[in-house]
mmCIF file with all atom_site columns, C-alpha atoms in Angstrom:
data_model
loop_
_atom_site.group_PDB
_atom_site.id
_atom_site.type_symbol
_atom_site.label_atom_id
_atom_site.label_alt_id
_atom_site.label_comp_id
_atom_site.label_asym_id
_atom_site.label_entity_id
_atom_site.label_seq_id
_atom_site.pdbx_PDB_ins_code
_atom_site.Cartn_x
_atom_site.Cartn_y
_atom_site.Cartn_z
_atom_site.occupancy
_atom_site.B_iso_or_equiv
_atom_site.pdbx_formal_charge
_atom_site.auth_seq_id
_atom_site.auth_comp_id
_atom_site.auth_asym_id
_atom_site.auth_atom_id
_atom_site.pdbx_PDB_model_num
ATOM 1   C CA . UNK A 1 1   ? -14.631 7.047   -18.326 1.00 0.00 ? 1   UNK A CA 1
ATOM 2   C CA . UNK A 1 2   ? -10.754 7.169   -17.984 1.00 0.00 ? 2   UNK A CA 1
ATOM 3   C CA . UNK A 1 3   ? -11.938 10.484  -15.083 1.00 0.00 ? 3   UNK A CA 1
ATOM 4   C CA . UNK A 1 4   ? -14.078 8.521   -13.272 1.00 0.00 ? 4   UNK A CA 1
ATOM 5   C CA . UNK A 1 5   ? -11.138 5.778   -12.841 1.00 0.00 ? 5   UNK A CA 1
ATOM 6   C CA . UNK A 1 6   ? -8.835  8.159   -11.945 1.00 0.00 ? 6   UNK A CA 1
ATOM 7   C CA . UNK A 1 7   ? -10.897 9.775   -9.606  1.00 0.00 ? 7   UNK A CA 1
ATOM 8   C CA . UNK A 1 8   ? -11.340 6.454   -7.779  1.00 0.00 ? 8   UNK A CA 1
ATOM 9   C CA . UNK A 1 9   ? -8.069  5.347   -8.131  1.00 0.00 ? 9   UNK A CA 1
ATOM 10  C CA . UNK A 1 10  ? -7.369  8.806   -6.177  1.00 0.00 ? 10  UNK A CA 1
ATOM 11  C CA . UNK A 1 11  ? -9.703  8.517   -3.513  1.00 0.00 ? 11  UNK A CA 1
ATOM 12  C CA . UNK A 1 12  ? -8.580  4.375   -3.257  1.00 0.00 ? 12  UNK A CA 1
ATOM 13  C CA . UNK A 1 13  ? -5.214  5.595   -2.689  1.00 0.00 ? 13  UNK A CA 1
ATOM 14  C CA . UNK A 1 14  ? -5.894  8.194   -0.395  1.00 0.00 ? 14  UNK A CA 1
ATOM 15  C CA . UNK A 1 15  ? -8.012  5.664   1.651   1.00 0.00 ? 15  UNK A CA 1
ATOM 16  C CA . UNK A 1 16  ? -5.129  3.102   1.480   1.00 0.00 ? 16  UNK A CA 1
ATOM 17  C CA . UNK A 1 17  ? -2.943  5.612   2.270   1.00 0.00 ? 17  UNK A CA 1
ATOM 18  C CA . UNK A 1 18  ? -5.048  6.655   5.753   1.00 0.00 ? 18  UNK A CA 1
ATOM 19  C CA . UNK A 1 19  ? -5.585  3.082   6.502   1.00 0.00 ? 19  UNK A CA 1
ATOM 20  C CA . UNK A 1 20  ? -1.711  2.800   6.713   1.00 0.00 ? 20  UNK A CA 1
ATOM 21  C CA . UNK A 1 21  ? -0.744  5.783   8.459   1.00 0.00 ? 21  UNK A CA 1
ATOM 22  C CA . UNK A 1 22  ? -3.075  4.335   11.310  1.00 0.00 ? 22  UNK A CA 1
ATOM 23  C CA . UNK A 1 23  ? -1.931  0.967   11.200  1.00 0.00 ? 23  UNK A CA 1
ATOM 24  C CA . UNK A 1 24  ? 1.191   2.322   11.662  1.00 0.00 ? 24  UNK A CA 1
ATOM 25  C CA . UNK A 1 25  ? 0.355   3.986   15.066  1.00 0.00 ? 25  UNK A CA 1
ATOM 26  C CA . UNK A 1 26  ? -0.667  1.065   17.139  1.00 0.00 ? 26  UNK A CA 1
ATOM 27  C CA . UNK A 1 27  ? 0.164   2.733   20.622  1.00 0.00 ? 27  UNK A CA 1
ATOM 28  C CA . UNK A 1 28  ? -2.501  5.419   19.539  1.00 0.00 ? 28  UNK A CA 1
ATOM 29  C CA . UNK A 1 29  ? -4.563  3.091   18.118  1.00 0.00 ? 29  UNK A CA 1
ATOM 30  C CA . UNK A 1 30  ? -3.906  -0.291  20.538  1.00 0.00 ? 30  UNK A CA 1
ATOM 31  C CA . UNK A 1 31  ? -3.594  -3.640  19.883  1.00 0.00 ? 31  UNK A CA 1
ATOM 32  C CA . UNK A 1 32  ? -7.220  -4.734  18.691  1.00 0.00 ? 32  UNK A CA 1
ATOM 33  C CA . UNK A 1 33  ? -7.191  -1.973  16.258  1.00 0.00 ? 33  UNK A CA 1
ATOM 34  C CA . UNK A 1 34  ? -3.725  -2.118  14.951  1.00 0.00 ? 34  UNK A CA 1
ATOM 35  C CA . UNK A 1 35  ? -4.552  -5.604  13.918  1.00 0.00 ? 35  UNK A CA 1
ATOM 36  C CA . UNK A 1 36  ? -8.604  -5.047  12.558  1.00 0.00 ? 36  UNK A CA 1
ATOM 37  C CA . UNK A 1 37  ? -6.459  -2.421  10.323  1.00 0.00 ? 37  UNK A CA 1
ATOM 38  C CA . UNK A 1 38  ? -4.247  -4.086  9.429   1.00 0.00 ? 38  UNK A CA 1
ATOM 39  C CA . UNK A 1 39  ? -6.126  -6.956  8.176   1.00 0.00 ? 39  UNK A CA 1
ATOM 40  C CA . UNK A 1 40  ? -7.944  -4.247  5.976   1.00 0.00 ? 40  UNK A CA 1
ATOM 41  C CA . UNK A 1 41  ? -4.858  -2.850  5.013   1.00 0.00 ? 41  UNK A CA 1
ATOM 42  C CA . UNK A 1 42  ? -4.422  -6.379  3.812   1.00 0.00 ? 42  UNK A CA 1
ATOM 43  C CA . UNK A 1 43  ? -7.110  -6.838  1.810   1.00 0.00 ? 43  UNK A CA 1
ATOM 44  C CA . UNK A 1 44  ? -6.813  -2.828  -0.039  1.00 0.00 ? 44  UNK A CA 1
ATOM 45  C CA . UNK A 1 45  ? -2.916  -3.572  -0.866  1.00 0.00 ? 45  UNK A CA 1
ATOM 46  C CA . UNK A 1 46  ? -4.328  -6.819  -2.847  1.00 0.00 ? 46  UNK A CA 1
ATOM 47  C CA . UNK A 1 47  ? -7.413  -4.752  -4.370  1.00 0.00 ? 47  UNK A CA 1
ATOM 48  C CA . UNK A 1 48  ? -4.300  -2.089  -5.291  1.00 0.00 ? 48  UNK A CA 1
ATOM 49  C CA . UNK A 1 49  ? -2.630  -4.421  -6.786  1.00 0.00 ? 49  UNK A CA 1
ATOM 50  C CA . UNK A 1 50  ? -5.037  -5.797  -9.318  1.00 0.00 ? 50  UNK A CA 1
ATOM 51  C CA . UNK A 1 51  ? -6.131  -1.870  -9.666  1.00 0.00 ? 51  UNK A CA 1
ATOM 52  C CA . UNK A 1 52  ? -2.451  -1.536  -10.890 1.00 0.00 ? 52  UNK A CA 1
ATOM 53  C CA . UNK A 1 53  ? -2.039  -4.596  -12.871 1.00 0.00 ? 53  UNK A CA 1
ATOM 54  C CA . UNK A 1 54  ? -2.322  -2.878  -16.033 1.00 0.00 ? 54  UNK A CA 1
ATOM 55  C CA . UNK A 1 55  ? 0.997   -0.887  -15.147 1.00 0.00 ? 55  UNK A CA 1
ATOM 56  C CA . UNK A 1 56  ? 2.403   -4.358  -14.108 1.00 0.00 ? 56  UNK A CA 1
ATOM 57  C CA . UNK A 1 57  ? 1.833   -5.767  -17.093 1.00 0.00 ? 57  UNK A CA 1
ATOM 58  C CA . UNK A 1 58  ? 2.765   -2.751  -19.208 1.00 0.00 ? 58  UNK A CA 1
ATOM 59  C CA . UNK A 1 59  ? 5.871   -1.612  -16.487 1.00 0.00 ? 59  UNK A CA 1
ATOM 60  C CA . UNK A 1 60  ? 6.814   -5.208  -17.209 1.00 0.00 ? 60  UNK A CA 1
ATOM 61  C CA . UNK A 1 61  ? 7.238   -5.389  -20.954 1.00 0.00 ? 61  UNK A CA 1
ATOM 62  C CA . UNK A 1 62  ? 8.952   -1.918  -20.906 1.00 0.00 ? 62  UNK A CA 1
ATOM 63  C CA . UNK A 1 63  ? 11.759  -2.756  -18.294 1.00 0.00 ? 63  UNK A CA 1
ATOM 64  C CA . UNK A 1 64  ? 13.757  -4.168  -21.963 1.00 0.00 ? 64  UNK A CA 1
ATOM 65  C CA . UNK A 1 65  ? 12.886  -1.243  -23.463 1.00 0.00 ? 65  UNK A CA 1
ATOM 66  C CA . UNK A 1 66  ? 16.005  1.279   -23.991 1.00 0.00 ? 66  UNK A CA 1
ATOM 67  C CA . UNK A 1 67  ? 15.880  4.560   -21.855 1.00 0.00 ? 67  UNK A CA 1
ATOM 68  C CA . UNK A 1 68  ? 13.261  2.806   -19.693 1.00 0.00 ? 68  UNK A CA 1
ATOM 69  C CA . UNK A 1 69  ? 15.622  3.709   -16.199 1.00 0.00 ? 69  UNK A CA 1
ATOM 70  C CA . UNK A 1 70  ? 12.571  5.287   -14.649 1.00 0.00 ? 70  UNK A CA 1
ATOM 71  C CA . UNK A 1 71  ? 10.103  2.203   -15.146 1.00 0.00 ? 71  UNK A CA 1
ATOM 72  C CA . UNK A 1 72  ? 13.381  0.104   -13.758 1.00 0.00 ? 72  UNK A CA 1
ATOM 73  C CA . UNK A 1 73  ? 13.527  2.152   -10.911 1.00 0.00 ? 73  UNK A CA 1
ATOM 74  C CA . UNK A 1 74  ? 9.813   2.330   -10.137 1.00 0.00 ? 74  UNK A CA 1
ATOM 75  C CA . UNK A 1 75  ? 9.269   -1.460  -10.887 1.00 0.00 ? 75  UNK A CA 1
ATOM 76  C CA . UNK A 1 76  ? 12.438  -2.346  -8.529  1.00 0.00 ? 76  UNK A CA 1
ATOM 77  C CA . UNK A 1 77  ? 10.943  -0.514  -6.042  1.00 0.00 ? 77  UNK A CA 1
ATOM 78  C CA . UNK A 1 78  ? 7.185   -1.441  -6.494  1.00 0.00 ? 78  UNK A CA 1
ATOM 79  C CA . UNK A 1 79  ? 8.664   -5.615  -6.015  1.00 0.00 ? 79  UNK A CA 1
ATOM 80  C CA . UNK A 1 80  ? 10.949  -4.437  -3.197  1.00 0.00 ? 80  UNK A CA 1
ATOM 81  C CA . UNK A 1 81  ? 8.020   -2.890  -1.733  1.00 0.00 ? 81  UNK A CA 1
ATOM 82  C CA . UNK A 1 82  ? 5.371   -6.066  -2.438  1.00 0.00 ? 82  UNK A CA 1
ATOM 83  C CA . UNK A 1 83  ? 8.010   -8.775  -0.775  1.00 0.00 ? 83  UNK A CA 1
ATOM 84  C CA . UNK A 1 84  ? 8.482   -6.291  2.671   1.00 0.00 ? 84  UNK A CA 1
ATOM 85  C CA . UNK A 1 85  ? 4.294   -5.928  2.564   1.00 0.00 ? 85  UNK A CA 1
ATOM 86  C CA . UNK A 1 86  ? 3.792   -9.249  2.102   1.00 0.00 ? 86  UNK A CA 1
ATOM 87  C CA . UNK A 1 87  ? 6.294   -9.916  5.111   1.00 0.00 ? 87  UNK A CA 1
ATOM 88  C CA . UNK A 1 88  ? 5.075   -7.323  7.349   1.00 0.00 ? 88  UNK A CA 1
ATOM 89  C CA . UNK A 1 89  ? 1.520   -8.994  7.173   1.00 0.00 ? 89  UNK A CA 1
ATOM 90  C CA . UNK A 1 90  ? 2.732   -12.625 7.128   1.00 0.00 ? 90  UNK A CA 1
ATOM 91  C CA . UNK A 1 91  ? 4.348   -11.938 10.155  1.00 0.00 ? 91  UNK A CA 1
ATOM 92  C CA . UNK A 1 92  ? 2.203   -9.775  11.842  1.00 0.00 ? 92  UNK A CA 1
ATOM 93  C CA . UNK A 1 93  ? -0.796  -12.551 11.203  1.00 0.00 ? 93  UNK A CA 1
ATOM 94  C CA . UNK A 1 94  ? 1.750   -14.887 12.752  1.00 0.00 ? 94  UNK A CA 1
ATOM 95  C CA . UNK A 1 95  ? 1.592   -12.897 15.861  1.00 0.00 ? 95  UNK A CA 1
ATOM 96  C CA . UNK A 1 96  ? -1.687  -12.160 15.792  1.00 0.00 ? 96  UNK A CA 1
ATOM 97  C CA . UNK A 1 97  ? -3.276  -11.861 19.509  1.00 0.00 ? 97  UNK A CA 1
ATOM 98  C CA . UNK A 1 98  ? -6.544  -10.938 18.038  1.00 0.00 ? 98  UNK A CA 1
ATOM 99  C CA . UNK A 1 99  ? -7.651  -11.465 14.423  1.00 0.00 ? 99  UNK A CA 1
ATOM 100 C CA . UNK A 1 100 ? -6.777  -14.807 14.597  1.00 0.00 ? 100 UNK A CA 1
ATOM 101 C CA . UNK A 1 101 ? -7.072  -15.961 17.929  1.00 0.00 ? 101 UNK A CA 1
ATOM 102 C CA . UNK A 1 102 ? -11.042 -14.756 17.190  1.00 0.00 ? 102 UNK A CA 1
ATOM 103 C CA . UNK A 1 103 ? -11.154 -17.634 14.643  1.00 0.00 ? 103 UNK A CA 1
ATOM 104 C CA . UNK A 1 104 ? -9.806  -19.699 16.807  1.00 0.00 ? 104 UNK A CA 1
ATOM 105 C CA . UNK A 1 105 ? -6.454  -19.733 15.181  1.00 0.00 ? 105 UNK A CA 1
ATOM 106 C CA . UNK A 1 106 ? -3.460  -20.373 16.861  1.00 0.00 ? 106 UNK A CA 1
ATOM 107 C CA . UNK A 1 107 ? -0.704  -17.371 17.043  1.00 0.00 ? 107 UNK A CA 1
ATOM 108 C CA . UNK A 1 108 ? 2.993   -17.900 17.916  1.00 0.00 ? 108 UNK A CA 1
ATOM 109 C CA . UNK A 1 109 ? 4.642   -15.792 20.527  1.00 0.00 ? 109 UNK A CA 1
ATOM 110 C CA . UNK A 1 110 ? 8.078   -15.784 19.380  1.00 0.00 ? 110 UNK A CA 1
ATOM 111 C CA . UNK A 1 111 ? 10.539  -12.742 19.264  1.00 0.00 ? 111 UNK A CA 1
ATOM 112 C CA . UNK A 1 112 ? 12.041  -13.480 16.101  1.00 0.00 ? 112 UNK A CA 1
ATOM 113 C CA . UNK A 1 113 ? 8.854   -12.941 14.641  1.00 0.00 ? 113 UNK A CA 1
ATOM 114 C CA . UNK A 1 114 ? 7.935   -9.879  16.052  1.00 0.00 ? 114 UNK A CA 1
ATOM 115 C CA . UNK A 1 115 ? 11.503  -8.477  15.144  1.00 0.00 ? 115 UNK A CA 1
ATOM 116 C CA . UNK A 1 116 ? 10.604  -9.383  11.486  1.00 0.00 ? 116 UNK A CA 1
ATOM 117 C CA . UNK A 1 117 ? 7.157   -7.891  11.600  1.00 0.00 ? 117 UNK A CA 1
ATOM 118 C CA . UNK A 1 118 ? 8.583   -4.110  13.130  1.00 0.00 ? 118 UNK A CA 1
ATOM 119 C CA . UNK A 1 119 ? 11.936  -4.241  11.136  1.00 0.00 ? 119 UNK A CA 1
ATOM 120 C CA . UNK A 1 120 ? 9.508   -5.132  7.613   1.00 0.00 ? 120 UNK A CA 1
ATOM 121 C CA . UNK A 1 121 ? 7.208   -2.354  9.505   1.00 0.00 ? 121 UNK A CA 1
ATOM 122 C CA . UNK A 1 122 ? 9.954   0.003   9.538   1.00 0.00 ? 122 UNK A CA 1
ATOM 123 C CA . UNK A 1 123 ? 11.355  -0.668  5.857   1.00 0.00 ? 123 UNK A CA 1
ATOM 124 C CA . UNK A 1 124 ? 7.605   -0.189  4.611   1.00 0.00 ? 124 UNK A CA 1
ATOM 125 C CA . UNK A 1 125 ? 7.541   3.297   5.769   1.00 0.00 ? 125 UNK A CA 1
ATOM 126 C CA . UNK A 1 126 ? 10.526  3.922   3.971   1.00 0.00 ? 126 UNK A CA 1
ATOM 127 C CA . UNK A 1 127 ? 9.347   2.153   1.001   1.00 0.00 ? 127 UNK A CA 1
ATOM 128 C CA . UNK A 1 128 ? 6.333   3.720   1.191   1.00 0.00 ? 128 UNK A CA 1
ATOM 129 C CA . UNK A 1 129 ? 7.366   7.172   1.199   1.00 0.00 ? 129 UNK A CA 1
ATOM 130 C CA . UNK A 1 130 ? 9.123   6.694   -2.013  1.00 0.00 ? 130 UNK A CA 1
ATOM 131 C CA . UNK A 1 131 ? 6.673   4.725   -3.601  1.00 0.00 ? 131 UNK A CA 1
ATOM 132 C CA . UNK A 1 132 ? 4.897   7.927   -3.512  1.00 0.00 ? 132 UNK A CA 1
ATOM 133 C CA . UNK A 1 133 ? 7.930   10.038  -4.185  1.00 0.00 ? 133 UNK A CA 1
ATOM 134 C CA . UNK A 1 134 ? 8.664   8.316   -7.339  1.00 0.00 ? 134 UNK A CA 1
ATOM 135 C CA . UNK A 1 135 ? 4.381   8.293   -8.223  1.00 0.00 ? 135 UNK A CA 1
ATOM 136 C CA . UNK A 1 136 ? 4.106   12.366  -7.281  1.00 0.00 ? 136 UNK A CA 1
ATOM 137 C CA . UNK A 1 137 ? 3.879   13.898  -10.653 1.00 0.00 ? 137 UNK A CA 1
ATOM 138 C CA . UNK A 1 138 ? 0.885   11.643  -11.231 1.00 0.00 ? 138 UNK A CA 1
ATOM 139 C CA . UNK A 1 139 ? -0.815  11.996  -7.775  1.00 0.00 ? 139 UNK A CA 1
ATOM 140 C CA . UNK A 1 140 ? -0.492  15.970  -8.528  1.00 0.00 ? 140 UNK A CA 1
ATOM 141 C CA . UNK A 1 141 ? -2.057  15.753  -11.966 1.00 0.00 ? 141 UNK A CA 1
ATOM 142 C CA . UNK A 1 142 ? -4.859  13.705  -10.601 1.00 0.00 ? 142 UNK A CA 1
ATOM 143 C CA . UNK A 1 143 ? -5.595  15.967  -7.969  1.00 0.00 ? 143 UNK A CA 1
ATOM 144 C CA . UNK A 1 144 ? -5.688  19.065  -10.514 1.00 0.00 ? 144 UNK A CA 1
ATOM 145 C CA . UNK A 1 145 ? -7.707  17.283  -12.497 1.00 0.00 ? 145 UNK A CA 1
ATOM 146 C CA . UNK A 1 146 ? -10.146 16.399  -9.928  1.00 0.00 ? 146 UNK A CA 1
ATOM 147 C CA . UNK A 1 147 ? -10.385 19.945  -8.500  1.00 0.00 ? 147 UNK A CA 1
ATOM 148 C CA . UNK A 1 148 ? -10.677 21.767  -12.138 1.00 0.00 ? 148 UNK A CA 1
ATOM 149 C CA . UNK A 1 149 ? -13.624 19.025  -12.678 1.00 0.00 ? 149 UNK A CA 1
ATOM 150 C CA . UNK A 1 150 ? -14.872 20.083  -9.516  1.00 0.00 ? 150 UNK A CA 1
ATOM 151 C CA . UNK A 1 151 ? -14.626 23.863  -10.465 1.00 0.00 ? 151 UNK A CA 1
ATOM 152 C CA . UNK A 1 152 ? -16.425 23.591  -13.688 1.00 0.00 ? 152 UNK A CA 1
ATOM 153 C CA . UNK A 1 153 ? -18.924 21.661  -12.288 1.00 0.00 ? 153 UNK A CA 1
ATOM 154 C CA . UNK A 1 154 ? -20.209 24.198  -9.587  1.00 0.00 ? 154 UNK A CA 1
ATOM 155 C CA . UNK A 1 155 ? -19.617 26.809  -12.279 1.00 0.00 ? 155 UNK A CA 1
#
């Protein structure tokens, strides 16, 4: 069972993973898009989030524990990188020309707020980048794992 998780957990994170590198292009994708995408991206970062919850939970009670500077690090980061998310998408849903307008929500055409949304944009790429820096060793094993499971299956 603990193969089949991992294997979706994989392909989850590779999907998030896509879903963000396009939301992150909106002048190839355009307005409309950029904002369909990232409302999705919205929803997968809270489905990733309760996928992970069991290394919240666990990452949590460990932070006390001594020689635990890795799960510090990680878990630091993994916050830092929740509050700029959760940012980015308040503030790009605040702006919203599109998803919201559709509903017939009200959006606010302010420059402050489009400063926050880019400069949270711009931190998230960062963020992201080590977020799967600090998660490599894992995403490697999984992805061994996955193609030796492959192997002996066509074998």
């Amino acid at each position: 069972m603990r193969a089949k998780r991992v294997s979706f957990l994989l392909g989850f994170d590779a999907s998030l993973l896509a879903l963000f590198l396009l939301t992150m292009a909106p002048r190839l994708t355009g307005l409309a898009i950029h904002e369909i995408l990232g409302t999705a991206f919205a929803l997968f970062f809270v489905v990733h989030l309760l996928l992970s919850w069991n290394w919240i939970k666990s990452a949590t009670y460990r932070l006390r524990s001594a020689g635990a500077w890795r799960t510090r690090i990680n878990y630091s980061l993994n916050s830092l990188l929740f509050a700029i998310t959760a940012v980015a998408i308040a503030a790009g849903l605040v702006i919203s020309q599109v998803v919201l307008p559709a509903f017939h929500v009200p959006s606010v055409d302010d420059r402050a707020w489009h400063f926050l949304h880019n400069r949270m944009a711009s931190f998230l790429r960062l963020g992201v980048g080590l977020h799967i820096a600090m998660n490599w060793q894992w995403i490697v094993a999984a992805v061994r794992r996955q193609a030796a499971s492959l192997r002996r299956r066509r074998a």
